[in-house]
């Protein structure tokens, strides 16, 4: 139990590392919490005009979620208890990104970190979710709408691949992440309905 708690705390701390803030400092950019949507994420960093900084932010935030889950799956024994532990580690990394202890619990929306976790759970789960995001983004140019639709699709794909919430703790965690992601985009929803949401250039 003590070891499991340690793994969960470490996962949360890894998730609390904000690559948007770190990368912006490296490139000498303004703090992403002070412009645009004030969200420390790749989409807002892109508004700085520095595409490479946005890409590095996207990769960093995705990889921290991916490595937490993939390394746990690789090194922990494959049984029901550890499957639950790995799923919770992914959730802790996701929550760390949204509520980072290093930044007064004010973080990003968790889209990239969630994507990394999905890829670690199952490659096809990750790729189909990302493809959903890309298709919506290409046709609408709205990053927020893409994230919202991908958040709805991801649990359905996970349910099909991994089983229902009784059979797989991964499905339960993906549903929880989806609900949180949709809630975190509530302001974007308001702007979408009012026609005030900013489009992205891709």
CSV table of C-alpha atoms in Angstrom, one decimal:
chain,number,residue,atom,x,y,z
A,1,UNK,CA,0.0,0.0,0.0
A,2,UNK,CA,2.8,2.4,0.9
A,3,UNK,CA,4.6,1.6,-2.4
A,4,UNK,CA,1.4,2.2,-4.3
A,5,UNK,CA,0.9,5.6,-2.7
A,6,UNK,CA,4.5,6.5,-3.6
A,7,UNK,CA,3.9,5.6,-7.2
A,8,UNK,CA,0.7,7.7,-7.3
A,9,UNK,CA,2.5,10.7,-5.7
A,10,UNK,CA,5.4,10.5,-8.2
A,11,UNK,CA,2.9,10.3,-11.1
A,12,UNK,CA,1.2,13.4,-9.8
A,13,UNK,CA,4.5,15.3,-9.4
A,14,UNK,CA,5.6,14.3,-13.0
A,15,UNK,CA,2.2,15.5,-14.2
A,16,UNK,CA,2.7,18.8,-12.4
A,17,UNK,CA,5.7,19.8,-14.6
A,18,UNK,CA,4.4,22.4,-17.0
A,19,UNK,CA,6.2,22.3,-20.3
A,20,UNK,CA,4.3,25.4,-21.6
A,21,UNK,CA,5.9,27.4,-18.8
A,22,UNK,CA,9.4,25.8,-19.1
A,23,UNK,CA,9.6,25.9,-22.9
A,24,UNK,CA,8.4,29.6,-22.9
A,25,UNK,CA,11.2,30.5,-20.4
A,26,UNK,CA,13.8,28.7,-22.6
A,27,UNK,CA,12.7,30.6,-25.7
A,28,UNK,CA,12.3,33.9,-23.9
A,29,UNK,CA,8.6,34.1,-24.5
A,30,UNK,CA,6.0,35.6,-22.3
A,31,UNK,CA,4.5,33.4,-19.6
A,32,UNK,CA,1.5,31.7,-21.3
A,33,UNK,CA,-0.6,32.3,-18.2
A,34,UNK,CA,-0.4,36.1,-19.0
A,35,UNK,CA,-1.8,36.2,-22.6
A,36,UNK,CA,-4.4,34.7,-24.9
A,37,UNK,CA,-6.5,32.1,-23.1
A,38,UNK,CA,-4.1,32.3,-20.1
A,39,UNK,CA,-3.9,28.5,-20.4
A,40,UNK,CA,-0.4,27.0,-20.0
A,41,UNK,CA,-0.8,24.6,-23.0
A,42,UNK,CA,0.5,24.1,-26.5
A,43,UNK,CA,-2.4,25.9,-28.2
A,44,UNK,CA,-1.8,29.0,-26.2
A,45,UNK,CA,1.9,28.9,-26.7
A,46,UNK,CA,1.2,28.7,-30.4
A,47,UNK,CA,-0.4,32.2,-30.1
A,48,UNK,CA,3.1,33.5,-29.3
A,49,UNK,CA,4.0,32.8,-32.9
A,50,UNK,CA,6.8,30.4,-32.0
A,51,UNK,CA,5.6,27.1,-33.6
A,52,UNK,CA,8.6,25.1,-32.4
A,53,UNK,CA,7.9,26.2,-28.8
A,54,UNK,CA,4.3,25.0,-29.2
A,55,UNK,CA,5.4,21.7,-30.6
A,56,UNK,CA,7.9,21.1,-27.8
A,57,UNK,CA,5.1,21.9,-25.3
A,58,UNK,CA,2.8,19.5,-27.0
A,59,UNK,CA,5.4,16.7,-27.0
A,60,UNK,CA,6.5,17.4,-23.4
A,61,UNK,CA,3.0,17.4,-22.0
A,62,UNK,CA,2.1,14.3,-24.0
A,63,UNK,CA,5.2,12.3,-23.1
A,64,UNK,CA,4.9,12.8,-19.3
A,65,UNK,CA,1.5,11.1,-19.4
A,66,UNK,CA,2.8,8.4,-21.8
A,67,UNK,CA,5.9,7.5,-19.8
A,68,UNK,CA,4.1,7.3,-16.4
A,69,UNK,CA,1.7,4.7,-17.7
A,70,UNK,CA,3.9,2.9,-20.2
A,71,UNK,CA,6.8,2.4,-17.7
A,72,UNK,CA,4.3,1.2,-15.1
A,73,UNK,CA,2.8,-1.3,-17.5
A,74,UNK,CA,6.3,-2.5,-18.4
A,75,UNK,CA,7.7,-3.0,-15.0
A,76,UNK,CA,4.8,-3.8,-12.7
A,77,UNK,CA,3.5,-7.4,-12.6
A,78,UNK,CA,0.5,-7.9,-14.9
A,79,UNK,CA,-2.5,-8.5,-12.5
A,80,UNK,CA,-5.8,-6.9,-11.7
A,81,UNK,CA,-4.4,-4.9,-8.7
A,82,UNK,CA,-1.6,-3.5,-10.7
A,83,UNK,CA,-3.8,-2.7,-13.7
A,84,UNK,CA,-5.9,-0.5,-11.3
A,85,UNK,CA,-2.7,1.0,-9.9
A,86,UNK,CA,-1.4,1.9,-13.4
A,87,UNK,CA,-4.8,3.4,-14.4
A,88,UNK,CA,-4.8,5.5,-11.2
A,89,UNK,CA,-1.2,6.6,-11.9
A,90,UNK,CA,-2.3,7.9,-15.3
A,91,UNK,CA,-5.2,9.7,-13.6
A,92,UNK,CA,-2.8,11.3,-11.1
A,93,UNK,CA,-0.4,12.5,-13.9
A,94,UNK,CA,-3.5,14.0,-15.6
A,95,UNK,CA,-4.6,15.7,-12.4
A,96,UNK,CA,-1.1,16.9,-11.8
A,97,UNK,CA,-1.1,18.7,-15.1
A,98,UNK,CA,-4.4,20.4,-14.4
A,99,UNK,CA,-3.7,21.1,-10.7
A,100,UNK,CA,0.1,21.4,-10.5
A,101,UNK,CA,1.6,21.7,-7.1
A,102,UNK,CA,4.5,23.7,-8.6
A,103,UNK,CA,2.3,26.4,-10.0
A,104,UNK,CA,-0.2,27.0,-7.2
A,105,UNK,CA,-2.5,24.3,-8.6
A,106,UNK,CA,-3.3,26.4,-11.7
A,107,UNK,CA,-2.5,24.3,-14.8
A,108,UNK,CA,-3.6,23.5,-18.3
A,109,UNK,CA,-6.6,21.7,-19.5
A,110,UNK,CA,-4.9,18.3,-19.9
A,111,UNK,CA,-5.6,17.5,-23.5
A,112,UNK,CA,-2.0,16.6,-24.5
A,113,UNK,CA,-1.3,14.7,-21.2
A,114,UNK,CA,-4.5,12.7,-21.7
A,115,UNK,CA,-3.5,11.9,-25.3
A,116,UNK,CA,-0.2,10.5,-24.0
A,117,UNK,CA,-2.0,8.4,-21.5
A,118,UNK,CA,-4.3,7.0,-24.1
A,119,UNK,CA,-1.4,6.0,-26.3
A,120,UNK,CA,0.3,4.2,-23.4
A,121,UNK,CA,-2.9,2.3,-22.6
A,122,UNK,CA,-3.4,1.2,-26.2
A,123,UNK,CA,-1.8,2.5,-29.4
A,124,UNK,CA,-5.1,2.2,-31.4
A,125,UNK,CA,-7.0,4.0,-28.6
A,126,UNK,CA,-4.5,6.9,-28.9
A,127,UNK,CA,-4.3,7.0,-32.7
A,128,UNK,CA,-8.1,6.9,-33.3
A,129,UNK,CA,-8.6,9.7,-30.7
A,130,UNK,CA,-5.9,11.9,-32.2
A,131,UNK,CA,-7.3,11.3,-35.7
A,132,UNK,CA,-10.7,12.4,-34.4
A,133,UNK,CA,-9.1,15.6,-33.0
A,134,UNK,CA,-7.3,16.2,-36.3
A,135,UNK,CA,-10.3,15.7,-38.5
A,136,UNK,CA,-12.4,18.1,-36.5
A,137,UNK,CA,-9.5,20.7,-36.2
A,138,UNK,CA,-8.9,20.6,-40.0
A,139,UNK,CA,-12.6,21.1,-40.9
A,140,UNK,CA,-13.5,23.6,-38.1
A,141,UNK,CA,-10.2,25.2,-37.1
A,142,UNK,CA,-11.3,25.1,-33.5
A,143,UNK,CA,-8.9,23.4,-31.1
A,144,UNK,CA,-11.4,23.5,-28.3
A,145,UNK,CA,-14.2,21.8,-30.3
A,146,UNK,CA,-11.7,19.2,-31.5
A,147,UNK,CA,-10.8,18.4,-27.9
A,148,UNK,CA,-14.4,18.2,-26.8
A,149,UNK,CA,-15.4,15.8,-29.5
A,150,UNK,CA,-12.3,13.7,-29.0
A,151,UNK,CA,-13.1,13.6,-25.3
A,152,UNK,CA,-16.5,12.1,-26.1
A,153,UNK,CA,-15.1,9.6,-28.6
A,154,UNK,CA,-12.2,8.4,-26.5
A,155,UNK,CA,-14.3,6.6,-23.8
A,156,UNK,CA,-16.3,4.8,-26.5
A,157,UNK,CA,-13.1,3.6,-28.2
A,158,UNK,CA,-11.6,2.5,-24.9
A,159,UNK,CA,-14.8,0.7,-24.0
A,160,UNK,CA,-14.6,-1.2,-27.3
A,161,UNK,CA,-10.9,-2.0,-26.9
A,162,UNK,CA,-10.4,-2.5,-23.2
A,163,UNK,CA,-13.9,-3.5,-22.0
A,164,UNK,CA,-16.5,-1.8,-19.8
A,165,UNK,CA,-15.8,-0.1,-16.5
A,166,UNK,CA,-16.3,-3.4,-14.6
A,167,UNK,CA,-13.8,-5.3,-16.8
A,168,UNK,CA,-11.2,-2.5,-17.1
A,169,UNK,CA,-10.1,0.3,-14.8
A,170,UNK,CA,-8.6,2.0,-17.8
A,171,UNK,CA,-12.1,2.6,-19.2
A,172,UNK,CA,-13.2,4.1,-15.9
A,173,UNK,CA,-10.2,6.4,-15.8
A,174,UNK,CA,-10.7,7.5,-19.5
A,175,UNK,CA,-14.3,8.4,-18.7
A,176,UNK,CA,-13.2,10.4,-15.7
A,177,UNK,CA,-10.6,12.3,-17.7
A,178,UNK,CA,-13.2,12.9,-20.4
A,179,UNK,CA,-15.7,14.4,-18.0
A,180,UNK,CA,-12.9,16.7,-16.5
A,181,UNK,CA,-11.8,17.7,-20.0
A,182,UNK,CA,-15.3,18.7,-21.0
A,183,UNK,CA,-15.7,20.7,-17.7
A,184,UNK,CA,-12.4,22.4,-18.3
A,185,UNK,CA,-13.6,23.6,-21.7
A,186,UNK,CA,-16.9,25.1,-20.4
A,187,UNK,CA,-15.7,28.6,-21.2
A,188,UNK,CA,-14.7,27.5,-24.7
A,189,UNK,CA,-18.2,26.1,-25.1
A,190,UNK,CA,-19.7,29.4,-24.3
A,191,UNK,CA,-17.5,31.2,-26.8
A,192,UNK,CA,-18.3,28.6,-29.4
A,193,UNK,CA,-22.0,29.1,-29.0
A,194,UNK,CA,-21.6,32.9,-29.1
A,195,UNK,CA,-19.2,32.8,-32.1
A,196,UNK,CA,-16.3,34.3,-30.2
A,197,UNK,CA,-14.0,31.3,-30.0
A,198,UNK,CA,-10.6,31.9,-31.6
A,199,UNK,CA,-9.6,29.6,-34.5
A,200,UNK,CA,-6.2,28.1,-34.9
A,201,UNK,CA,-3.9,28.0,-37.9
A,202,UNK,CA,-2.9,24.5,-38.8
